[in-house]
Short mmCIF file of C-alpha atoms in Angstrom, two decimals:
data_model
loop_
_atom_site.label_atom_id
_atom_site.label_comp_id
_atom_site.label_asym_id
_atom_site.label_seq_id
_atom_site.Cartn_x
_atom_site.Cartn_y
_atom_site.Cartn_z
CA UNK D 195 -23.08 33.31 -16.72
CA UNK D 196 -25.17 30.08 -15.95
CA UNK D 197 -25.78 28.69 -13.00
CA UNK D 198 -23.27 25.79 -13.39
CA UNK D 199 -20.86 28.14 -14.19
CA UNK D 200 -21.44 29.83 -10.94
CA UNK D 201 -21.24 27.27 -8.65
CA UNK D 202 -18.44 26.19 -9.85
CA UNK D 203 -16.78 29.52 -9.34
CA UNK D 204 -18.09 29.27 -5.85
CA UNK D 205 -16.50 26.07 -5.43
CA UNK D 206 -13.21 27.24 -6.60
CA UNK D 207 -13.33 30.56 -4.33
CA UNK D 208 -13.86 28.49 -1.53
CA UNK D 209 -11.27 25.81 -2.34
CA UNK D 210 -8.61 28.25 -2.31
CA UNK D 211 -9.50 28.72 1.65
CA UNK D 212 -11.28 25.67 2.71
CA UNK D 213 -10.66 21.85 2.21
CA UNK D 214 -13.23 19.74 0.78
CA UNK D 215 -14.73 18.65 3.97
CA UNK D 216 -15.18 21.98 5.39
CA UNK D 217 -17.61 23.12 2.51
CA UNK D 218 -21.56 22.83 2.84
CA UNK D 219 -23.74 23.30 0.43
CA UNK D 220 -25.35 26.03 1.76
CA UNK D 221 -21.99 28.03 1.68
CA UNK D 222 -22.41 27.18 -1.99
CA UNK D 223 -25.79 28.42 -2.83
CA UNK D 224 -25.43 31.23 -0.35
CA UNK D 225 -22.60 32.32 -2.11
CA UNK D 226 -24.12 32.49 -5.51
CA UNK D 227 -27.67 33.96 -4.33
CA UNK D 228 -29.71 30.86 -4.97
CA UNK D 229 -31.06 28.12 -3.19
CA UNK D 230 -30.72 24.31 -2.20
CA UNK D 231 -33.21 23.20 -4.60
CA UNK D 232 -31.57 24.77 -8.07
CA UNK D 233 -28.25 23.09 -6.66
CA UNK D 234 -29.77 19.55 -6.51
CA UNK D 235 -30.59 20.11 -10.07
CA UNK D 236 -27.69 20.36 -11.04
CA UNK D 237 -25.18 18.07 -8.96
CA UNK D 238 -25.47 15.20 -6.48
CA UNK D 239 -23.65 16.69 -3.30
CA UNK D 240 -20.85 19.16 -2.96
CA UNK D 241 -18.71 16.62 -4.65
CA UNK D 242 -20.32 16.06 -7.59
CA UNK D 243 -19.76 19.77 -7.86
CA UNK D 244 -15.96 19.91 -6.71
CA UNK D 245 -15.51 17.18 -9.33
CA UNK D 246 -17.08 19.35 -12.21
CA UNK D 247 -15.75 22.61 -11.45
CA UNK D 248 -12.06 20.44 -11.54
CA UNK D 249 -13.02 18.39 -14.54
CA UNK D 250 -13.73 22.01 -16.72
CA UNK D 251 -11.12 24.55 -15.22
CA UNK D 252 -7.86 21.58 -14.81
CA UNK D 253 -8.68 18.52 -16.06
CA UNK D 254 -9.07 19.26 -19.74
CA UNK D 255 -6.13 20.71 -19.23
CA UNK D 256 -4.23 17.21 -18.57
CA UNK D 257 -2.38 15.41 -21.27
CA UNK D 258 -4.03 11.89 -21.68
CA UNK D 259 -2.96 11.36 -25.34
CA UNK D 260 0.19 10.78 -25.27
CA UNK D 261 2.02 7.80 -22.80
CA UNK D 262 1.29 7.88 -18.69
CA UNK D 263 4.32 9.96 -17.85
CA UNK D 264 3.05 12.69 -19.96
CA UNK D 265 -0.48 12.25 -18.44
CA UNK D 266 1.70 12.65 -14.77
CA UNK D 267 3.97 15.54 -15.97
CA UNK D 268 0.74 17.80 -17.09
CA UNK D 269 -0.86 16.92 -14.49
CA UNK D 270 1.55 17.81 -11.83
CA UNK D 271 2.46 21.14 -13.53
CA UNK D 272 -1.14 22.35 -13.44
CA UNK D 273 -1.73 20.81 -9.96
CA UNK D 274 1.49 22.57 -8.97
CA UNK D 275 -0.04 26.03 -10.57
CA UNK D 276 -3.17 25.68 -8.19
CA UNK D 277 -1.83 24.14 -5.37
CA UNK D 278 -4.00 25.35 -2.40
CA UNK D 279 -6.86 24.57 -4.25
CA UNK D 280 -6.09 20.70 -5.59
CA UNK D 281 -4.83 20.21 -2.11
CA UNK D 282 -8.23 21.69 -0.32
CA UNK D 283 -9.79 19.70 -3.08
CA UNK D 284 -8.22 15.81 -2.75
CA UNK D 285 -8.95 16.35 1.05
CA UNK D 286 -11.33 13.51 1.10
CA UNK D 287 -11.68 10.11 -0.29
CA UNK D 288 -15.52 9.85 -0.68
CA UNK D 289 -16.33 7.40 -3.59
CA UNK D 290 -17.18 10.49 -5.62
CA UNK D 291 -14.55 12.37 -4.57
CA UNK D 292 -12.15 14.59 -7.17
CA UNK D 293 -9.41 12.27 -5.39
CA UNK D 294 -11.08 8.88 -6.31
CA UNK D 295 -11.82 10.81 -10.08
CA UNK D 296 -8.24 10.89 -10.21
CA UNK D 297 -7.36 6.99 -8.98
CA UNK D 298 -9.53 6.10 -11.36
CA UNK D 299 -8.36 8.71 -14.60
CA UNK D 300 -4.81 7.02 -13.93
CA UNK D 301 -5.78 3.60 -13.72
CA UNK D 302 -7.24 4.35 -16.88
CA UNK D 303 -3.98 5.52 -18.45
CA UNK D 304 -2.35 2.59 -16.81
CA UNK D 305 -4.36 -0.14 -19.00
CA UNK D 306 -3.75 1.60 -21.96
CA UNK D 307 -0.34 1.62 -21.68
CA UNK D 308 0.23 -1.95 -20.11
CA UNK D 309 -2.51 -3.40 -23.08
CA UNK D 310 -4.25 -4.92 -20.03
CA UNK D 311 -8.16 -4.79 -21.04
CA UNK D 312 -9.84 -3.07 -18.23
CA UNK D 313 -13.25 -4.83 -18.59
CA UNK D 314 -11.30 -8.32 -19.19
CA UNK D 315 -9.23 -7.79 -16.87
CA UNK D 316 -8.17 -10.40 -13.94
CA UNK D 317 -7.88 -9.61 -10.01
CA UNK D 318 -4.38 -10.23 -9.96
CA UNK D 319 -4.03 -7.49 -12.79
CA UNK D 320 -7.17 -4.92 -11.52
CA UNK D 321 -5.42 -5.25 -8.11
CA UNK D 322 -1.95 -4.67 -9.29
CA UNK D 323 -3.47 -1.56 -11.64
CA UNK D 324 -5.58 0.17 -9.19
CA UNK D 325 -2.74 -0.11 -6.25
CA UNK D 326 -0.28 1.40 -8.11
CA UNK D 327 -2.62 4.17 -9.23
CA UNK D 328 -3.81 4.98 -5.16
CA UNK D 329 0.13 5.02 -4.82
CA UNK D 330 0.58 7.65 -7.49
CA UNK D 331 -2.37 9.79 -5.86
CA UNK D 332 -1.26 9.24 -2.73
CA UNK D 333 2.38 10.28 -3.48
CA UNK D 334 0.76 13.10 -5.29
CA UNK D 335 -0.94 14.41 -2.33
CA UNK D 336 1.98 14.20 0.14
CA UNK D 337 3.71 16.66 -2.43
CA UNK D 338 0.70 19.00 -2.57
CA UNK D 339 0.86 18.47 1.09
CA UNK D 340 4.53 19.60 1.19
CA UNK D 341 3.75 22.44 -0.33
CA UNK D 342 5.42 21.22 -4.02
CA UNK D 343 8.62 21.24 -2.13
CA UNK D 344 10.53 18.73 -4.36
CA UNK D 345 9.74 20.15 -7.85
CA UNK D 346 7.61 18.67 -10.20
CA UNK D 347 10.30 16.52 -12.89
CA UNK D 348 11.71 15.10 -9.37
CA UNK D 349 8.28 13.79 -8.12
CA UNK D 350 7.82 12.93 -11.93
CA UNK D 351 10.98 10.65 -11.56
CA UNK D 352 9.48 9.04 -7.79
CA UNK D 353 6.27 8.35 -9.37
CA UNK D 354 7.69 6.44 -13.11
CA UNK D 355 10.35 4.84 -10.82
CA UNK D 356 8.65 1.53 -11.12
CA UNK D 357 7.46 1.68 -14.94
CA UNK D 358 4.08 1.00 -15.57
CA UNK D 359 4.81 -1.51 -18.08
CA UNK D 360 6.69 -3.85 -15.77
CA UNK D 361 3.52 -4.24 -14.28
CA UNK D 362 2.19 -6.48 -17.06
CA UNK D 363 5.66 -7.84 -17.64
CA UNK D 364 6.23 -8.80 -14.05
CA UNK D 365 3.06 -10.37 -13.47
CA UNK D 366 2.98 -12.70 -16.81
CA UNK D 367 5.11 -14.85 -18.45
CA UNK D 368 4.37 -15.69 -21.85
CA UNK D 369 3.83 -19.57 -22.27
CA UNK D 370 2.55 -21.24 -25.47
CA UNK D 371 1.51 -17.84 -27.25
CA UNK D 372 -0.58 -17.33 -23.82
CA UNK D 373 -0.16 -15.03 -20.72
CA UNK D 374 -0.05 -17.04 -17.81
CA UNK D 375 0.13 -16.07 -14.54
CA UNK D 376 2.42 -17.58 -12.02
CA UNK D 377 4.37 -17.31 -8.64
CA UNK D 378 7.01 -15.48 -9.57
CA UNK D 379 9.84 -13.14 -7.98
CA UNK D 380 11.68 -11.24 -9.70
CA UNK D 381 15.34 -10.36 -8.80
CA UNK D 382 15.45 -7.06 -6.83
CA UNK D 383 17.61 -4.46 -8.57
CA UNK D 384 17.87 -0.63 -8.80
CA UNK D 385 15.89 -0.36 -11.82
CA UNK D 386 13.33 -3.49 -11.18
CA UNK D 387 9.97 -3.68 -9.76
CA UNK D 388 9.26 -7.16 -7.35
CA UNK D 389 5.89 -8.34 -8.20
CA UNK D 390 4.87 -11.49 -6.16
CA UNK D 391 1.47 -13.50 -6.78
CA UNK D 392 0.05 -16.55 -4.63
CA UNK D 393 -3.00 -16.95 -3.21
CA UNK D 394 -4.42 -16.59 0.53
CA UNK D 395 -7.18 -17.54 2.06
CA UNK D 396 -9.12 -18.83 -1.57
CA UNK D 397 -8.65 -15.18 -2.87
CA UNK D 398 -5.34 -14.27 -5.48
CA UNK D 399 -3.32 -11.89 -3.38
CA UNK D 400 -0.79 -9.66 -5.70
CA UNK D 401 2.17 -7.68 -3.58
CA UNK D 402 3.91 -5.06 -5.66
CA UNK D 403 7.15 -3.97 -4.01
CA UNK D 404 10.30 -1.28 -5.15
CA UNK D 405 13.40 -1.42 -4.03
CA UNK D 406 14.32 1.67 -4.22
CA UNK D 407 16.42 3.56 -1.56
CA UNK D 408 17.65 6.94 -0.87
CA UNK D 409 16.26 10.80 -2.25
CA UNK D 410 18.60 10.84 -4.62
CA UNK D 411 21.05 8.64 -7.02
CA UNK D 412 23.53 9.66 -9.42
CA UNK D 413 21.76 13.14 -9.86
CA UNK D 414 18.15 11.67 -10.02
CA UNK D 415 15.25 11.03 -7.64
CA UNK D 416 14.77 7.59 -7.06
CA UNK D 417 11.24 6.10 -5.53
CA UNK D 418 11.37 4.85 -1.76
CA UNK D 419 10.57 1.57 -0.86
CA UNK D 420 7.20 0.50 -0.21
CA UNK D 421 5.09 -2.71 -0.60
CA UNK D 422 1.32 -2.89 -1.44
CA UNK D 423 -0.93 -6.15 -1.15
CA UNK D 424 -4.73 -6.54 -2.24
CA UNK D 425 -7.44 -5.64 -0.13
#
């Protein structure tokens, strides 16, 4: 076995009884029988590491070929599979954290299936991306948190309550054969996402809201209510 292989077994045997935070590096190499010096060859801190060893052993795993609630649904099952250890592993939001690999991963999925171009893209519509995908980690990790308690197709159905699609539909109103974006509210229903747009202080603020109340309607989980507004 090589020696990336081996830390990241290392990593993952001490996931499944530590968080993220309470790792050091030289639990790492003393695990493995080597040293700080062959570790830095290899990886940039501990979560370089935590990101590789998740990236080989559950990530390739993931379903990112098909639409964005397959991506969710794979994701979730294997997440829910190794609990203690995703859990132990989004414990941190450092910039190259596993749990900042993954905000990023499903804003990726989210501008393929909106057709928004990532590179091209506006504020208003890198704003409105990247918030909804810190809400799906975030709801994500409150699961893992709770122990998977709700199972996985009823988090599925919390998570795709607001469809990603409406966020490009919401925020744009085709004008002329051109997207233009506007002030806009939409009217709140039980299937509807609220996307509002203005502008505060010189900067483009977007505010995504769902109107969604209760656990459960007609037989089906239903997302709660939140808002989110640009940093």
């Amino acid at each position: 076995m090589n020696m990336k292989k081996l830390f990241e077994q290392s990593m993952w045997d001490l996931l499944e009884r530590k968080s993220i935070g309470n790792i050091t590096v030289n639990m790492l190499v003393e695990q493995v029988g080597s040293c700080k010096g062959t570790f830095y060859k290899y990886y940039l801190d501990k979560f370089d590491l935590c990101c590789a060893c998740l990236k080989n052993r559950l990530y390739d795993g993931i379903n990112t070929d098909g639409g964005f609630e397959e991506f969710c649904a794979s994701a979730l099952d294997l997440f829910r599979q190794n609990a203690t250890v995703v859990r132990h592993a989004f414990d941190s939001d450092e910039i190259n954290s596993v749990r900042h690999y993954h905000e990023q991963l499903t804003a990726e999925m989210l501008y393929s299936v909106t057709g928004i171009d990532a590179d091209g893209a506006t504020n208003a519509e890198r704003v409105c991306v990247e918030s909804y995908a810190r809400n799906v980690t975030t709801m994500t990790v409150d699961w893992l948190c709770r122990n998977c308690k709700e199972s996985a197709a009823d988090l599925l159905s919390y998570i795709t309550a607001v469809a990603p699609h409406q966020i490009s539909e919401r925020i744009y109103e085709k004008t002329g054969g051109g997207a233009l974006l506007k002030n806009k509210s939409a009217a709140r229903a039980a299937d509807s996402a609220v996307i509002l747009t203005g502008v505060r202080d010189g900067q483009e603020v977007v505010y995504v809201t769902a109107d969604y109340v209760g656990d459960k309607q007609d037989g089906k989980a239903v997302c709660i209510g939140y808002t989110v507004a640009a940093r």
